[in-house]
mmCIF file of C-alpha atoms in Angstrom:
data_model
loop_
_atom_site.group_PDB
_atom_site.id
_atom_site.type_symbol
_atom_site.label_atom_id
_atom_site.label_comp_id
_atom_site.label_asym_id
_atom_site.label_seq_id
_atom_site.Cartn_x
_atom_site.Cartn_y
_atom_site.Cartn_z
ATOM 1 C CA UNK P 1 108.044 93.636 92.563
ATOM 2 C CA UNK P 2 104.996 91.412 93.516
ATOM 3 C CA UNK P 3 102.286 89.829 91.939
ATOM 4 C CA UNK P 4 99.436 87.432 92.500
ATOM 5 C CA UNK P 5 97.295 85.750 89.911
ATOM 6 C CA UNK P 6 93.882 84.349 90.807
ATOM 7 C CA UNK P 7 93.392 81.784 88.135
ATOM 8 C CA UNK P 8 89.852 81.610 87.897
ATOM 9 C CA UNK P 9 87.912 84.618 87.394
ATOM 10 C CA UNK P 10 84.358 82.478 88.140
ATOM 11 C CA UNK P 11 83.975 79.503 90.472
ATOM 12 C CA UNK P 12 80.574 78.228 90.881
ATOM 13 C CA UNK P 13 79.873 75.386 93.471
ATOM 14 C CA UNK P 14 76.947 73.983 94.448
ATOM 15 C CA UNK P 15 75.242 74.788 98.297
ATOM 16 C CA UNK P 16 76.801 72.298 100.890
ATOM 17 C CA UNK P 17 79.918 71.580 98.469
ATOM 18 C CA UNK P 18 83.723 71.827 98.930
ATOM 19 C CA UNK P 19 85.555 74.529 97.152
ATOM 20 C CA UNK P 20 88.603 75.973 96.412
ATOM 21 C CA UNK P 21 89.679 78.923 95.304
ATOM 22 C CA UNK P 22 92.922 79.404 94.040
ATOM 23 C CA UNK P 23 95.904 81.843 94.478
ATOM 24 C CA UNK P 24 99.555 82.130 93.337
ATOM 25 C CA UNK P 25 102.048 84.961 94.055
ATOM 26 C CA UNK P 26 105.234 85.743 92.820
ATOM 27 C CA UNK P 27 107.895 88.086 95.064
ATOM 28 C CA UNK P 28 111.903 87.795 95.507
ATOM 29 C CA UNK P 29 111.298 88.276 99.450
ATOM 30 C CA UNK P 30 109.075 87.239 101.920
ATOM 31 C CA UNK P 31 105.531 88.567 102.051
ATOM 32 C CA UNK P 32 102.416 88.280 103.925
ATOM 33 C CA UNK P 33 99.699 86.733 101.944
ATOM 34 C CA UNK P 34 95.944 87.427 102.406
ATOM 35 C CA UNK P 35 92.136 86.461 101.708
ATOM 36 C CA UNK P 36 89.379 89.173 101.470
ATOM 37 C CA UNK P 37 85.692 88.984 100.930
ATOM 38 C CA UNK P 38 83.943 91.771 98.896
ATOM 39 C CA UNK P 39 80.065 91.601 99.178
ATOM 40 C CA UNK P 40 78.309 93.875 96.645
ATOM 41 C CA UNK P 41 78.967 97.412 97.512
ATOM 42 C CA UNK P 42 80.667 96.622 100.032
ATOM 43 C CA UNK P 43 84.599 96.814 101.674
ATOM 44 C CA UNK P 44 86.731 94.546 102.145
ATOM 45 C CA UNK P 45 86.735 92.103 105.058
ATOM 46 C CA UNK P 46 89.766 89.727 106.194
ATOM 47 C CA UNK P 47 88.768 85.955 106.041
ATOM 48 C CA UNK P 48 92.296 85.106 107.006
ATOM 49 C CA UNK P 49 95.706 86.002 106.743
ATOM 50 C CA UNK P 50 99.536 84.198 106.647
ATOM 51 C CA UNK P 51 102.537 85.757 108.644
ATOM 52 C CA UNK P 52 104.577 83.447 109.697
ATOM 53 C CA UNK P 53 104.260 79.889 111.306
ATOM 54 C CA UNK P 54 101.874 76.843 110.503
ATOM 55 C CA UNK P 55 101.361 76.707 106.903
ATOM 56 C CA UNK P 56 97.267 75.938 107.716
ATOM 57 C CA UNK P 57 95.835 79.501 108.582
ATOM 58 C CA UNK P 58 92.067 79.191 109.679
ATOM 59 C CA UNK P 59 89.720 82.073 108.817
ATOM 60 C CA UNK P 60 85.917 83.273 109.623
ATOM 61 C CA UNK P 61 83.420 82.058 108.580
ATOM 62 C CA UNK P 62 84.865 78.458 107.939
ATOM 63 C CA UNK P 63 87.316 79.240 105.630
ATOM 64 C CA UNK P 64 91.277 77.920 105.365
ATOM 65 C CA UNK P 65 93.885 78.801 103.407
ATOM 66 C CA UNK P 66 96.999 76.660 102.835
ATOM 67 C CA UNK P 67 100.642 78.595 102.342
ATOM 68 C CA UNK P 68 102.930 76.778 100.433
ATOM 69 C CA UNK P 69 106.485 78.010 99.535
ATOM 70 C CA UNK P 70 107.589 75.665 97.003
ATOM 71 C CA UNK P 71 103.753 76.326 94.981
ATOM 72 C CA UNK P 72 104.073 80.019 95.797
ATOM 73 C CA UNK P 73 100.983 79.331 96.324
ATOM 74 C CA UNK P 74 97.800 80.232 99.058
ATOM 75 C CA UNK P 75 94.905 78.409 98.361
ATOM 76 C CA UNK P 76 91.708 79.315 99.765
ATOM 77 C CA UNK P 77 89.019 76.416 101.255
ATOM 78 C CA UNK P 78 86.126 75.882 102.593
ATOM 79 C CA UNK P 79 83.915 72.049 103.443
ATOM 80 C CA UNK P 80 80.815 73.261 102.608
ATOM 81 C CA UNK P 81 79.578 76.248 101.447
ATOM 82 C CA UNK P 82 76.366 78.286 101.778
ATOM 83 C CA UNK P 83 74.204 80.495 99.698
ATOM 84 C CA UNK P 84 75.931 83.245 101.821
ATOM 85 C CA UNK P 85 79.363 82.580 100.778
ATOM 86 C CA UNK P 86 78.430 84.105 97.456
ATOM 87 C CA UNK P 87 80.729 87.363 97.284
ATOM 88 C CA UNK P 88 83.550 88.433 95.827
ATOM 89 C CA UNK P 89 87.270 87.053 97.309
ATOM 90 C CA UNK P 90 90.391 88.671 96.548
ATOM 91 C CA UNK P 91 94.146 87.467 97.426
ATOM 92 C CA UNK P 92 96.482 89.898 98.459
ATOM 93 C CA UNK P 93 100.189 89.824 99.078
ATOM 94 C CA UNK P 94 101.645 92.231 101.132
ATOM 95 C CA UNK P 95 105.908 93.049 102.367
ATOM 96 C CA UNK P 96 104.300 95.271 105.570
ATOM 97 C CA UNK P 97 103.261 97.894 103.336
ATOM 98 C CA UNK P 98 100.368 98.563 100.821
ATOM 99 C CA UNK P 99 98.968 95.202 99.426
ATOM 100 C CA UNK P 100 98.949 94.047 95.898
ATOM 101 C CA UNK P 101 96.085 92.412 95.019
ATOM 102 C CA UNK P 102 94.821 89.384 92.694
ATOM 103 C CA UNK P 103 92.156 90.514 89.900
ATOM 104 C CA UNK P 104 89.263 88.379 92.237
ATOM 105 C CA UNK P 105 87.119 85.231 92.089
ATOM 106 C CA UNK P 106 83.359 85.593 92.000
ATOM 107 C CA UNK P 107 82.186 82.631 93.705
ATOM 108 C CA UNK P 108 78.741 81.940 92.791
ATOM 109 C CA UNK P 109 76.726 79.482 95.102
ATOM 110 C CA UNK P 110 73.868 77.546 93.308
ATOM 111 C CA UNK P 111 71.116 76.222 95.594
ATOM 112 C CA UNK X 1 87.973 94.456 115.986
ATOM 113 C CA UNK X 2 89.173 97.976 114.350
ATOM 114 C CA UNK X 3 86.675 100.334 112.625
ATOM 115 C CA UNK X 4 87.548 102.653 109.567
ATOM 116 C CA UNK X 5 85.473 104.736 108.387
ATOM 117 C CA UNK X 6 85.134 107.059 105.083
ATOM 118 C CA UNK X 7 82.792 110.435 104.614
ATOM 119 C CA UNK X 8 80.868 110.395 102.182
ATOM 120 C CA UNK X 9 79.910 106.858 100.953
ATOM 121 C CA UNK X 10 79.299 108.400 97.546
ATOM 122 C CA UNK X 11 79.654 111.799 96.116
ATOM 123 C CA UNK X 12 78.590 113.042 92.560
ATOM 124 C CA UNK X 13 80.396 116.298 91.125
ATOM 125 C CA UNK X 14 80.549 118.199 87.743
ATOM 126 C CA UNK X 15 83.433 117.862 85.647
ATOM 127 C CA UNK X 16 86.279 120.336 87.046
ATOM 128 C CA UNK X 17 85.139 120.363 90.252
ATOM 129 C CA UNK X 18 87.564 118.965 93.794
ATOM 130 C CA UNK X 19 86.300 116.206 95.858
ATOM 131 C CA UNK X 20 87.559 115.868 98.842
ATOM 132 C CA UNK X 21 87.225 112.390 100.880
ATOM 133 C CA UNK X 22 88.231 111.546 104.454
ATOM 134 C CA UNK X 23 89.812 108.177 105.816
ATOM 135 C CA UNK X 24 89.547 108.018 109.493
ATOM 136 C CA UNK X 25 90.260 105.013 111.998
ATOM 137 C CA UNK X 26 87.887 105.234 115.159
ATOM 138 C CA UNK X 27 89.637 103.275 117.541
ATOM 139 C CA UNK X 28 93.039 103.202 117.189
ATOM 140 C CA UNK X 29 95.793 104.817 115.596
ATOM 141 C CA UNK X 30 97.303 104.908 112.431
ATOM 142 C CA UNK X 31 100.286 105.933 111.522
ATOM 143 C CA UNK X 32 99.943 104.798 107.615
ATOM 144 C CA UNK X 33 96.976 104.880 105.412
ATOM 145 C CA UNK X 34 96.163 103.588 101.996
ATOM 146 C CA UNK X 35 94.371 104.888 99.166
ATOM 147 C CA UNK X 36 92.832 102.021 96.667
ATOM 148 C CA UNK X 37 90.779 102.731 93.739
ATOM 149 C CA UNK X 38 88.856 99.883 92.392
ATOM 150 C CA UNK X 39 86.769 100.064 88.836
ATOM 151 C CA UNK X 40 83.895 98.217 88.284
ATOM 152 C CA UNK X 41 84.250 94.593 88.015
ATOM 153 C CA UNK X 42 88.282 95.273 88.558
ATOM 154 C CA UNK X 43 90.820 94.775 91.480
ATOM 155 C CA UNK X 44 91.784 97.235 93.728
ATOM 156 C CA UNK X 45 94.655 99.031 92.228
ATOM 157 C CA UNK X 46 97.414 100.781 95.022
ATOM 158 C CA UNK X 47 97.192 104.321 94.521
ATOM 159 C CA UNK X 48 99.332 105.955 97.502
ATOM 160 C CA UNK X 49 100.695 105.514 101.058
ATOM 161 C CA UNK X 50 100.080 107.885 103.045
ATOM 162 C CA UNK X 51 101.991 108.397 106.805
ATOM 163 C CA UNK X 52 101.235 110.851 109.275
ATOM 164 C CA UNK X 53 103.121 113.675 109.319
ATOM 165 C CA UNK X 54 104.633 113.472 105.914
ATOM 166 C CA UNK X 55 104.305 113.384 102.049
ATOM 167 C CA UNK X 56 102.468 110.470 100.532
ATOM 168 C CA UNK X 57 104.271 107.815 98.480
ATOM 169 C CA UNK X 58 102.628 107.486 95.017
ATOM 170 C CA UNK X 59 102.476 104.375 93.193
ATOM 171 C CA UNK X 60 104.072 104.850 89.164
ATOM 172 C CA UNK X 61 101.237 106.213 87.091
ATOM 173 C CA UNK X 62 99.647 108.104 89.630
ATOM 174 C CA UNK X 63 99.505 111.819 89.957
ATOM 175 C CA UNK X 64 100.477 113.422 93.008
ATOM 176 C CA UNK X 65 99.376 116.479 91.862
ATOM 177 C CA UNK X 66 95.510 115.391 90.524
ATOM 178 C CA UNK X 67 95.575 112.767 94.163
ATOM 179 C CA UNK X 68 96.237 115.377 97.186
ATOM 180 C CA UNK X 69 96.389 113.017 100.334
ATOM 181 C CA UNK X 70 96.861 114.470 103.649
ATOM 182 C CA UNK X 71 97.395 112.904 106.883
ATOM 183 C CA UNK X 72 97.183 115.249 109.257
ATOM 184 C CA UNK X 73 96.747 113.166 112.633
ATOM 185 C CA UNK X 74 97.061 109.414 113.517
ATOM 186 C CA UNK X 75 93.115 109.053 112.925
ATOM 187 C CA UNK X 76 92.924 110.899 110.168
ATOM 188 C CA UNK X 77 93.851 111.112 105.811
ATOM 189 C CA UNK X 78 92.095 112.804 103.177
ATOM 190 C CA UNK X 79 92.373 111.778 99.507
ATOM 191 C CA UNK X 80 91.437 115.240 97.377
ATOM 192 C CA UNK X 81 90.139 114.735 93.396
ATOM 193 C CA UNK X 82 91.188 117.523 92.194
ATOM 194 C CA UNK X 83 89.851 118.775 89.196
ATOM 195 C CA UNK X 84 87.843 115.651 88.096
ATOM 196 C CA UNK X 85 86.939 114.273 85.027
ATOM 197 C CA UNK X 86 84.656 111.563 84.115
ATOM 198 C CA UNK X 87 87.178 109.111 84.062
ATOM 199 C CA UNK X 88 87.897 109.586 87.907
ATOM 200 C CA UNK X 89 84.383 107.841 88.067
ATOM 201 C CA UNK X 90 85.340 105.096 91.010
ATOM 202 C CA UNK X 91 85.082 103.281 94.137
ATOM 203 C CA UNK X 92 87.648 104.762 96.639
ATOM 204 C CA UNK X 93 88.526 102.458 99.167
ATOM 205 C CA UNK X 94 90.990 103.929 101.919
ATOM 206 C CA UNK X 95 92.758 101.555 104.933
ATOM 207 C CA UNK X 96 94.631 101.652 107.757
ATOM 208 C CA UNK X 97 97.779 99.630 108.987
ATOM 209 C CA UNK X 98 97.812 98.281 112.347
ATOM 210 C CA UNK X 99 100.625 96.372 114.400
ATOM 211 C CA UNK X 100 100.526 94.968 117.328
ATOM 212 C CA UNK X 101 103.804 93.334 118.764
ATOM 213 C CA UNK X 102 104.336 90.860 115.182
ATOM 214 C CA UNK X 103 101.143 91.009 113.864
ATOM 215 C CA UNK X 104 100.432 93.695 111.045
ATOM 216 C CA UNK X 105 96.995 94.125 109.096
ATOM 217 C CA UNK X 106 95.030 96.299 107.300
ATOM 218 C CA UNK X 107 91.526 97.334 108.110
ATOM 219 C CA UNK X 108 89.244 98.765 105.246
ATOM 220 C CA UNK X 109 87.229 101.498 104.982
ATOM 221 C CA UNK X 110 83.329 101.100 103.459
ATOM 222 C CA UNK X 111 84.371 102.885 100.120
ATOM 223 C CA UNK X 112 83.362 106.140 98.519
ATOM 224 C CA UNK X 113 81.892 105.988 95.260
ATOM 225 C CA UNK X 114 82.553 108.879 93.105
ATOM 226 C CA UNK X 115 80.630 109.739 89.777
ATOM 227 C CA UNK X 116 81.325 112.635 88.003
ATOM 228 C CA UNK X 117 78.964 113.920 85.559
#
């Protein structure tokens, strides 16, 4: 079985800051590992996605996401954000099959 | 990129009533679909696979028999509600599973957002 815990239910960031949100999975085999954004009432769009090769996986939108094995870990980044990053993310893991995802981090952008 | 869509956005029914809800990919093929239900505020939860020309998988906890999916052409899967009760009240969000040489992703439908009354 996998899992994926997104340790911070709330991240809020100034306009024009850094941020990271963060993402840790647990699986006995190898997996694909995902970022989503959810606007309000909205689907889900890919920002970026890990299967295989270079660790650093660049995204829309400005976004990066870091894969690292010995963390278990796939951080999500971005240099500076803007009053339309605010949204809903979601990490997902995935073996090629249906994805299992992390409970979400609301990023709230404050002007 | 690749376009999935999902009829109707939102539906309301009466308690005991089916709903029926279609998942279909416009430009390309899919030979597996996924139903997702998410709750308010809440992660999207797994609820079944679904692969053309076959029976759905069902995740544990889920009932095949309340959660008819059929996926009767590469474009196409429906997710029936049968007899629904208030706590069926959700957003269903289907996708569908796309590979291309070692690439694999899955592209999300809008969502249907069922209230029953």
């Amino acid at each position: 079985a996998q899992s994926v815990t997104q340790l911070d239910s709330q991240v809020p960031v100034f306009e024009e800051a850094p941020v990271e949100l963060r993402c840790n999975y647990s699986s006995s085999v190898s997996v694909y590992l995902f970022w989503y954004v959810q606007y309000p009432n909205q689907g889900l769009q890919l920002l970026l996605k890990y299967l295989s090769g270079s660790t650093l996986v660049k995204g829309i939108n400005g976004f990066e996401a870091e894969f690292n094995k010995s963390q278990t870990s796939f951080h999500l980044r971005k240099p500076s954000v803007h009053i339309s990053d605010t949204a809903e993310y979601f990490c997902a893991v995935s073996r090629g099959d249906g994805l299992t995802f992390g409970k979400g981090t609301h990023l709230i952008i404050q002007p | 990129g690749a376009v999935v869509s999902q009829h109707p956005s939102w539906v309301i029914c009466k308690s005991g009533t089916s709903v029926k809800i279609e998942c279909r990919s416009l430009d390309f093929q899919a030979t597996t679909m996924f139903w997702y239900r998410q709750f308010p505020k809440q992660s999207l939860m797994l609820m079944a696979t679904s692969n053309e020309g076959s029976k759905a998988t069902y995740e544990q906890g889920v009932e095949k028999d309340k959660f008819l999916i059929n996926h009767a052409s590469l474009t196409l899967s429906t997710l029936t509600v049968t007899s629904a009760h208030p706590e069926d009240s959700s957003f269903y969000i289907c996708s569908a599973k796309r590979t291309s040489g070692f690439s694999y992703e899955q592209y999300f439908g809008p969502g249907t957002r069922l209230t029953v009354t």
